[in-house]
Amino acid sequence: MLEHTVSTQPIEGQRPGTSGLRAKVKVFQQPHYLENFVQAVFDSIGDISGQTLVLGGDGRFYNREVIQIILKMAAANGFAKVLVGQGGILSTPAASCVIRKYKAFGGLILSASHNPAGPDEDFGIKYNMGNGGPAPEQVTEAIYARTLNISEYKILDCADINLDEKGEFSMGDMQVEVMDAVADYAALMQELFDFDAIRGLFAQDFSFVFDAMHAVTGPYAKVILEGMLGAPKGTVMNGEPKDDFGGGHPDPNLTYAHELVDILYADDAPDFGAASDGDGDRNMILGNHFFVTPSDSLAVMAANATLVPAYSKGIAGVARSMPTSGAVDRVAEALGIDCFETPTGWKFFGNLMDAGKVTLCGEESFGTGSDHVREKDGLWAVLFWLNILAVRQESVEGILADHWATYGRNFYSRHDYEAVDSAAATQVLQNVRDQFDSLKGQTLAGRVVQMCNDFAYTDPIDGSVSENQGVRVLFEDGSRIIFRLSGTGTSGTTIRIYLESYEADTSKHGLDAQTALKDMIDAANSISKLPELTGRDKPTVIT
Ligand code: G1P
Ligand code: ZN
């Protein structure tokens, strides 16, 4: 067994984005591309000799090859042990759970989340810290800086490990434990939720469909929902993970999860529907003919948290990403707890949770989670909802109507324009920025503009500052229009427009969000000149 030091040269473009480094598989397959990045991680995270690393991915195309390369590099770089999920699989929340449970030094998660998979599609890799959460910006920037001056990497020349066989193996001086990918995560879920109550719900006249979208949550959902909780076989649809996600785009929203949406909007629709994404951290919640926005889902969870055993004593505080609607703010106010507003990306929640300031957090992008791990967690959110439904014995729609009657409704929608020309996208935001001063005090969409700015965040725990996190037009009545460029795409640029308006009047709560927000949508187009600059007359995805 030979340890090699391989000469290499810096490769441009390896700066991690909102959630790790993402690129086309073909880019990752270029000589040294993966190895340079992994070595840059190992060089930037402190003294790793004798430490344990967690390793796993969402099972997309190229996952297995990458696992073998990383194992050999981890061995050559001095790790004592790697915990790897069987078959090279670990959902993102399961990886976070395993890092925390076994007090690993950190973990490498191989995923491009909901982005399509296959030889011509996407791959991704990100480093998570010992708290189980995504590396903060100081660390990802250090990794990036290292990719720019790297000259060699270390790798062992040895046989591959059989990833399908559970057990302990050696690779040089390093131990590799191929572990059950589901067991630790399932045990954690059982600790948090009232499994007896949920089992009781399934024994009633209650129907439920969970769409794993051919991605990583299939095995987790089958074990937990159909196995431990006794949901009927077949509750989990598209439950066999495929390395190309069945050719689909496993993003649980109204556009990409249309198979599930069609079921929930059919004449004989079930009571409850849910889906998760490629790597298992996102979720979509549906009732019979009813869609719950992720922002509302977070607010409902916060308002009903004490119904769930893990949160029965109350929650310490909540946090939401800046573009997420203010629905949860109103619950926090009523509960007398803090509500933090952070930039987009789960990495900003970690410090708040580690400091015990926040128990629940979420993003409008179909992500909700709690301090049980340090990632957003799709199945956790579904179990949270099942727990609420089991206790309250009301429909999803009924629970939302009651919520809005209590707190008012934050009408909310996100419009995405995907694969737009980068220069045009930058100009769309700049057009709004150029009007920051002139818009102030003006009436737009029947509302007075209170202020405009580029959102900046100072982390209350470590004082780090993150600037340019979204262009905002804020109205006096609390309505908001926000423009952001995506940090996770791999082709062209994606413009996201976030629209929100608050309605206290219960008689108007039944309105469709697009109708309620129509004047805001028109205002967003007109101040940004988006249609003219991009040539698009409608968004690619509306959620
Ligand atoms: C998107 C979402 C963001 C989420 C991230 C990773 O990032 O908007 O909320 O944390 O994916 O799932 P974006 O593409 O907007 O940078
Ligand atoms: Zn994801």
JSON list of N, CA and C in Angstrom, two decimals, residues 263-294:
[
{"chain": "A", "resi": 263, "resn": "ILE", "atom": "N", "xyz": [-51.94, 14.12, -7.24]},
{"chain": "A", "resi": 263, "resn": "ILE", "atom": "CA", "xyz": [-52.65, 13.19, -6.34]},
{"chain": "A", "resi": 263, "resn": "ILE", "atom": "C", "xyz": [-53.42, 13.96, -5.27]},
{"chain": "A", "resi": 264, "resn": "LEU", "atom": "N", "xyz": [-52.78, 14.99, -4.72]},
{"chain": "A", "resi": 264, "resn": "LEU", "atom": "CA", "xyz": [-53.42, 15.75, -3.63]},
{"chain": "A", "resi": 264, "resn": "LEU", "atom": "C", "xyz": [-54.52, 16.68, -4.13]},
{"chain": "A", "resi": 265, "resn": "TYR", "atom": "N", "xyz": [-54.55, 16.91, -5.45]},
{"chain": "A", "resi": 265, "resn": "TYR", "atom": "CA", "xyz": [-55.60, 17.78, -5.99]},
{"chain": "A", "resi": 265, "resn": "TYR", "atom": "C", "xyz": [-56.61, 16.97, -6.80]},
{"chain": "A", "resi": 266, "resn": "ALA", "atom": "N", "xyz": [-56.57, 15.64, -6.72]},
{"chain": "A", "resi": 266, "resn": "ALA", "atom": "CA", "xyz": [-57.53, 14.78, -7.43]},
{"chain": "A", "resi": 266, "resn": "ALA", "atom": "C", "xyz": [-58.81, 14.68, -6.61]},
{"chain": "A", "resi": 267, "resn": "ASP", "atom": "N", "xyz": [-59.88, 14.14, -7.23]},
{"chain": "A", "resi": 267, "resn": "ASP", "atom": "CA", "xyz": [-61.18, 14.03, -6.54]},
{"chain": "A", "resi": 267, "resn": "ASP", "atom": "C", "xyz": [-61.09, 13.21, -5.26]},
{"chain": "A", "resi": 268, "resn": "ASP", "atom": "N", "xyz": [-60.33, 12.11, -5.34]},
{"chain": "A", "resi": 268, "resn": "ASP", "atom": "CA", "xyz": [-60.24, 11.22, -4.17]},
{"chain": "A", "resi": 268, "resn": "ASP", "atom": "C", "xyz": [-58.92, 11.45, -3.42]},
{"chain": "A", "resi": 269, "resn": "ALA", "atom": "N", "xyz": [-58.55, 12.71, -3.27]},
{"chain": "A", "resi": 269, "resn": "ALA", "atom": "CA", "xyz": [-57.25, 13.05, -2.70]},
{"chain": "A", "resi": 269, "resn": "ALA", "atom": "C", "xyz": [-57.10, 12.55, -1.26]},
{"chain": "A", "resi": 270, "resn": "PRO", "atom": "N", "xyz": [-55.88, 12.14, -0.89]},
{"chain": "A", "resi": 270, "resn": "PRO", "atom": "CA", "xyz": [-55.64, 11.76, 0.51]},
{"chain": "A", "resi": 270, "resn": "PRO", "atom": "C", "xyz": [-55.67, 12.99, 1.45]},
{"chain": "A", "resi": 271, "resn": "ASP", "atom": "N", "xyz": [-55.61, 12.72, 2.75]},
{"chain": "A", "resi": 271, "resn": "ASP", "atom": "CA", "xyz": [-55.67, 13.79, 3.74]},
{"chain": "A", "resi": 271, "resn": "ASP", "atom": "C", "xyz": [-54.37, 14.60, 3.80]},
{"chain": "A", "resi": 272, "resn": "PHE", "atom": "N", "xyz": [-53.27, 13.91, 3.51]},
{"chain": "A", "resi": 272, "resn": "PHE", "atom": "CA", "xyz": [-51.97, 14.54, 3.75]},
{"chain": "A", "resi": 272, "resn": "PHE", "atom": "C", "xyz": [-50.98, 14.05, 2.70]},
{"chain": "A", "resi": 273, "resn": "GLY", "atom": "N", "xyz": [-50.15, 14.96, 2.22]},
{"chain": "A", "resi": 273, "resn": "GLY", "atom": "CA", "xyz": [-49.12, 14.59, 1.26]},
{"chain": "A", "resi": 273, "resn": "GLY", "atom": "C", "xyz": [-47.84, 15.32, 1.59]},
{"chain": "A", "resi": 274, "resn": "ALA", "atom": "N", "xyz": [-46.71, 14.68, 1.31]},
{"chain": "A", "resi": 274, "resn": "ALA", "atom": "CA", "xyz": [-45.43, 15.34, 1.60]},
{"chain": "A", "resi": 274, "resn": "ALA", "atom": "C", "xyz": [-44.37, 14.78, 0.65]},
{"chain": "A", "resi": 275, "resn": "ALA", "atom": "N", "xyz": [-43.35, 15.58, 0.43]},
{"chain": "A", "resi": 275, "resn": "ALA", "atom": "CA", "xyz": [-42.25, 15.14, -0.43]},
{"chain": "A", "resi": 275, "resn": "ALA", "atom": "C", "xyz": [-40.95, 15.65, 0.14]},
{"chain": "A", "resi": 276, "resn": "SER", "atom": "N", "xyz": [-39.85, 14.99, -0.24]},
{"chain": "A", "resi": 276, "resn": "SER", "atom": "CA", "xyz": [-38.53, 15.47, 0.14]},
{"chain": "A", "resi": 276, "resn": "SER", "atom": "C", "xyz": [-37.64, 15.53, -1.09]},
{"chain": "A", "resi": 277, "resn": "ASP", "atom": "N", "xyz": [-36.48, 16.14, -0.96]},
{"chain": "A", "resi": 277, "resn": "ASP", "atom": "CA", "xyz": [-35.66, 16.39, -2.14]},
{"chain": "A", "resi": 277, "resn": "ASP", "atom": "C", "xyz": [-34.52, 15.39, -2.31]},
{"chain": "A", "resi": 278, "resn": "GLY", "atom": "N", "xyz": [-33.62, 15.68, -3.24]},
{"chain": "A", "resi": 278, "resn": "GLY", "atom": "CA", "xyz": [-32.53, 14.78, -3.58]},
{"chain": "A", "resi": 278, "resn": "GLY", "atom": "C", "xyz": [-31.76, 14.25, -2.39]},
{"chain": "A", "resi": 279, "resn": "ASP", "atom": "N", "xyz": [-31.39, 15.12, -1.46]},
{"chain": "A", "resi": 279, "resn": "ASP", "atom": "CA", "xyz": [-30.55, 14.70, -0.33]},
{"chain": "A", "resi": 279, "resn": "ASP", "atom": "C", "xyz": [-31.32, 14.67, 0.98]},
{"chain": "A", "resi": 280, "resn": "GLY", "atom": "N", "xyz": [-32.64, 14.86, 0.92]},
{"chain": "A", "resi": 280, "resn": "GLY", "atom": "CA", "xyz": [-33.47, 14.62, 2.11]},
{"chain": "A", "resi": 280, "resn": "GLY", "atom": "C", "xyz": [-33.55, 15.76, 3.10]},
{"chain": "A", "resi": 281, "resn": "ASP", "atom": "N", "xyz": [-33.10, 16.97, 2.72]},
{"chain": "A", "resi": 281, "resn": "ASP", "atom": "CA", "xyz": [-33.21, 18.04, 3.71]},
{"chain": "A", "resi": 281, "resn": "ASP", "atom": "C", "xyz": [-34.40, 18.96, 3.48]},
{"chain": "A", "resi": 282, "resn": "ARG", "atom": "N", "xyz": [-34.99, 18.93, 2.29]},
{"chain": "A", "resi": 282, "resn": "ARG", "atom": "CA", "xyz": [-36.16, 19.80, 2.04]},
{"chain": "A", "resi": 282, "resn": "ARG", "atom": "C", "xyz": [-37.46, 19.04, 2.24]},
{"chain": "A", "resi": 283, "resn": "ASN", "atom": "N", "xyz": [-38.54, 19.78, 2.37]},
{"chain": "A", "resi": 283, "resn": "ASN", "atom": "CA", "xyz": [-39.86, 19.14, 2.46]},
{"chain": "A", "resi": 283, "resn": "ASN", "atom": "C", "xyz": [-40.92, 20.03, 1.87]},
{"chain": "A", "resi": 284, "resn": "MET", "atom": "N", "xyz": [-41.97, 19.37, 1.33]},
{"chain": "A", "resi": 284, "resn": "MET", "atom": "CA", "xyz": [-43.18, 20.10, 0.94]},
{"chain": "A", "resi": 284, "resn": "MET", "atom": "C", "xyz": [-44.35, 19.46, 1.67]},
{"chain": "A", "resi": 285, "resn": "ILE", "atom": "N", "xyz": [-45.23, 20.29, 2.19]},
{"chain": "A", "resi": 285, "resn": "ILE", "atom": "CA", "xyz": [-46.39, 19.83, 2.96]},
{"chain": "A", "resi": 285, "resn": "ILE", "atom": "C", "xyz": [-47.67, 20.19, 2.20]},
{"chain": "A", "resi": 286, "resn": "LEU", "atom": "N", "xyz": [-48.50, 19.19, 1.97]},
{"chain": "A", "resi": 286, "resn": "LEU", "atom": "CA", "xyz": [-49.77, 19.39, 1.28]},
{"chain": "A", "resi": 286, "resn": "LEU", "atom": "C", "xyz": [-50.90, 18.78, 2.08]},
{"chain": "A", "resi": 287, "resn": "GLY", "atom": "N", "xyz": [-52.06, 19.43, 2.03]},
{"chain": "A", "resi": 287, "resn": "GLY", "atom": "CA", "xyz": [-53.28, 18.82, 2.54]},
{"chain": "A", "resi": 287, "resn": "GLY", "atom": "C", "xyz": [-54.15, 18.46, 1.36]},
{"chain": "A", "resi": 288, "resn": "ASN", "atom": "N", "xyz": [-55.35, 17.97, 1.62]},
{"chain": "A", "resi": 288, "resn": "ASN", "atom": "CA", "xyz": [-56.30, 17.67, 0.57]},
{"chain": "A", "resi": 288, "resn": "ASN", "atom": "C", "xyz": [-56.65, 18.97, -0.16]},
{"chain": "A", "resi": 289, "resn": "HIS", "atom": "N", "xyz": [-56.25, 19.10, -1.44]},
{"chain": "A", "resi": 289, "resn": "HIS", "atom": "CA", "xyz": [-56.44, 20.32, -2.21]},
{"chain": "A", "resi": 289, "resn": "HIS", "atom": "C", "xyz": [-55.86, 21.55, -1.51]},
{"chain": "A", "resi": 290, "resn": "PHE", "atom": "N", "xyz": [-54.72, 21.39, -0.89]},
{"chain": "A", "resi": 290, "resn": "PHE", "atom": "CA", "xyz": [-54.18, 22.51, -0.11]},
{"chain": "A", "resi": 290, "resn": "PHE", "atom": "C", "xyz": [-52.65, 22.47, -0.07]},
{"chain": "A", "resi": 291, "resn": "PHE", "atom": "N", "xyz": [-52.02, 23.62, -0.31]},
{"chain": "A", "resi": 291, "resn": "PHE", "atom": "CA", "xyz": [-50.57, 23.75, -0.28]},
{"chain": "A", "resi": 291, "resn": "PHE", "atom": "C", "xyz": [-50.17, 24.63, 0.90]},
{"chain": "A", "resi": 292, "resn": "VAL", "atom": "N", "xyz": [-49.25, 24.15, 1.71]},
{"chain": "A", "resi": 292, "resn": "VAL", "atom": "CA", "xyz": [-48.76, 24.94, 2.84]},
{"chain": "A", "resi": 292, "resn": "VAL", "atom": "C", "xyz": [-47.43, 25.58, 2.43]},
{"chain": "A", "resi": 293, "resn": "THR", "atom": "N", "xyz": [-47.36, 26.91, 2.41]},
{"chain": "A", "resi": 293, "resn": "THR", "atom": "CA", "xyz": [-46.06, 27.50, 2.06]},
{"chain": "A", "resi": 293, "resn": "THR", "atom": "C", "xyz": [-45.07, 27.15, 3.16]},
{"chain": "A", "resi": 294, "resn": "PRO", "atom": "N", "xyz": [-43.81, 26.99, 2.79]},
{"chain": "A", "resi": 294, "resn": "PRO", "atom": "CA", "xyz": [-42.80, 26.67, 3.82]},
{"chain": "A", "resi": 294, "resn": "PRO", "atom": "C", "xyz": [-42.75, 27.72, 4.93]}
]
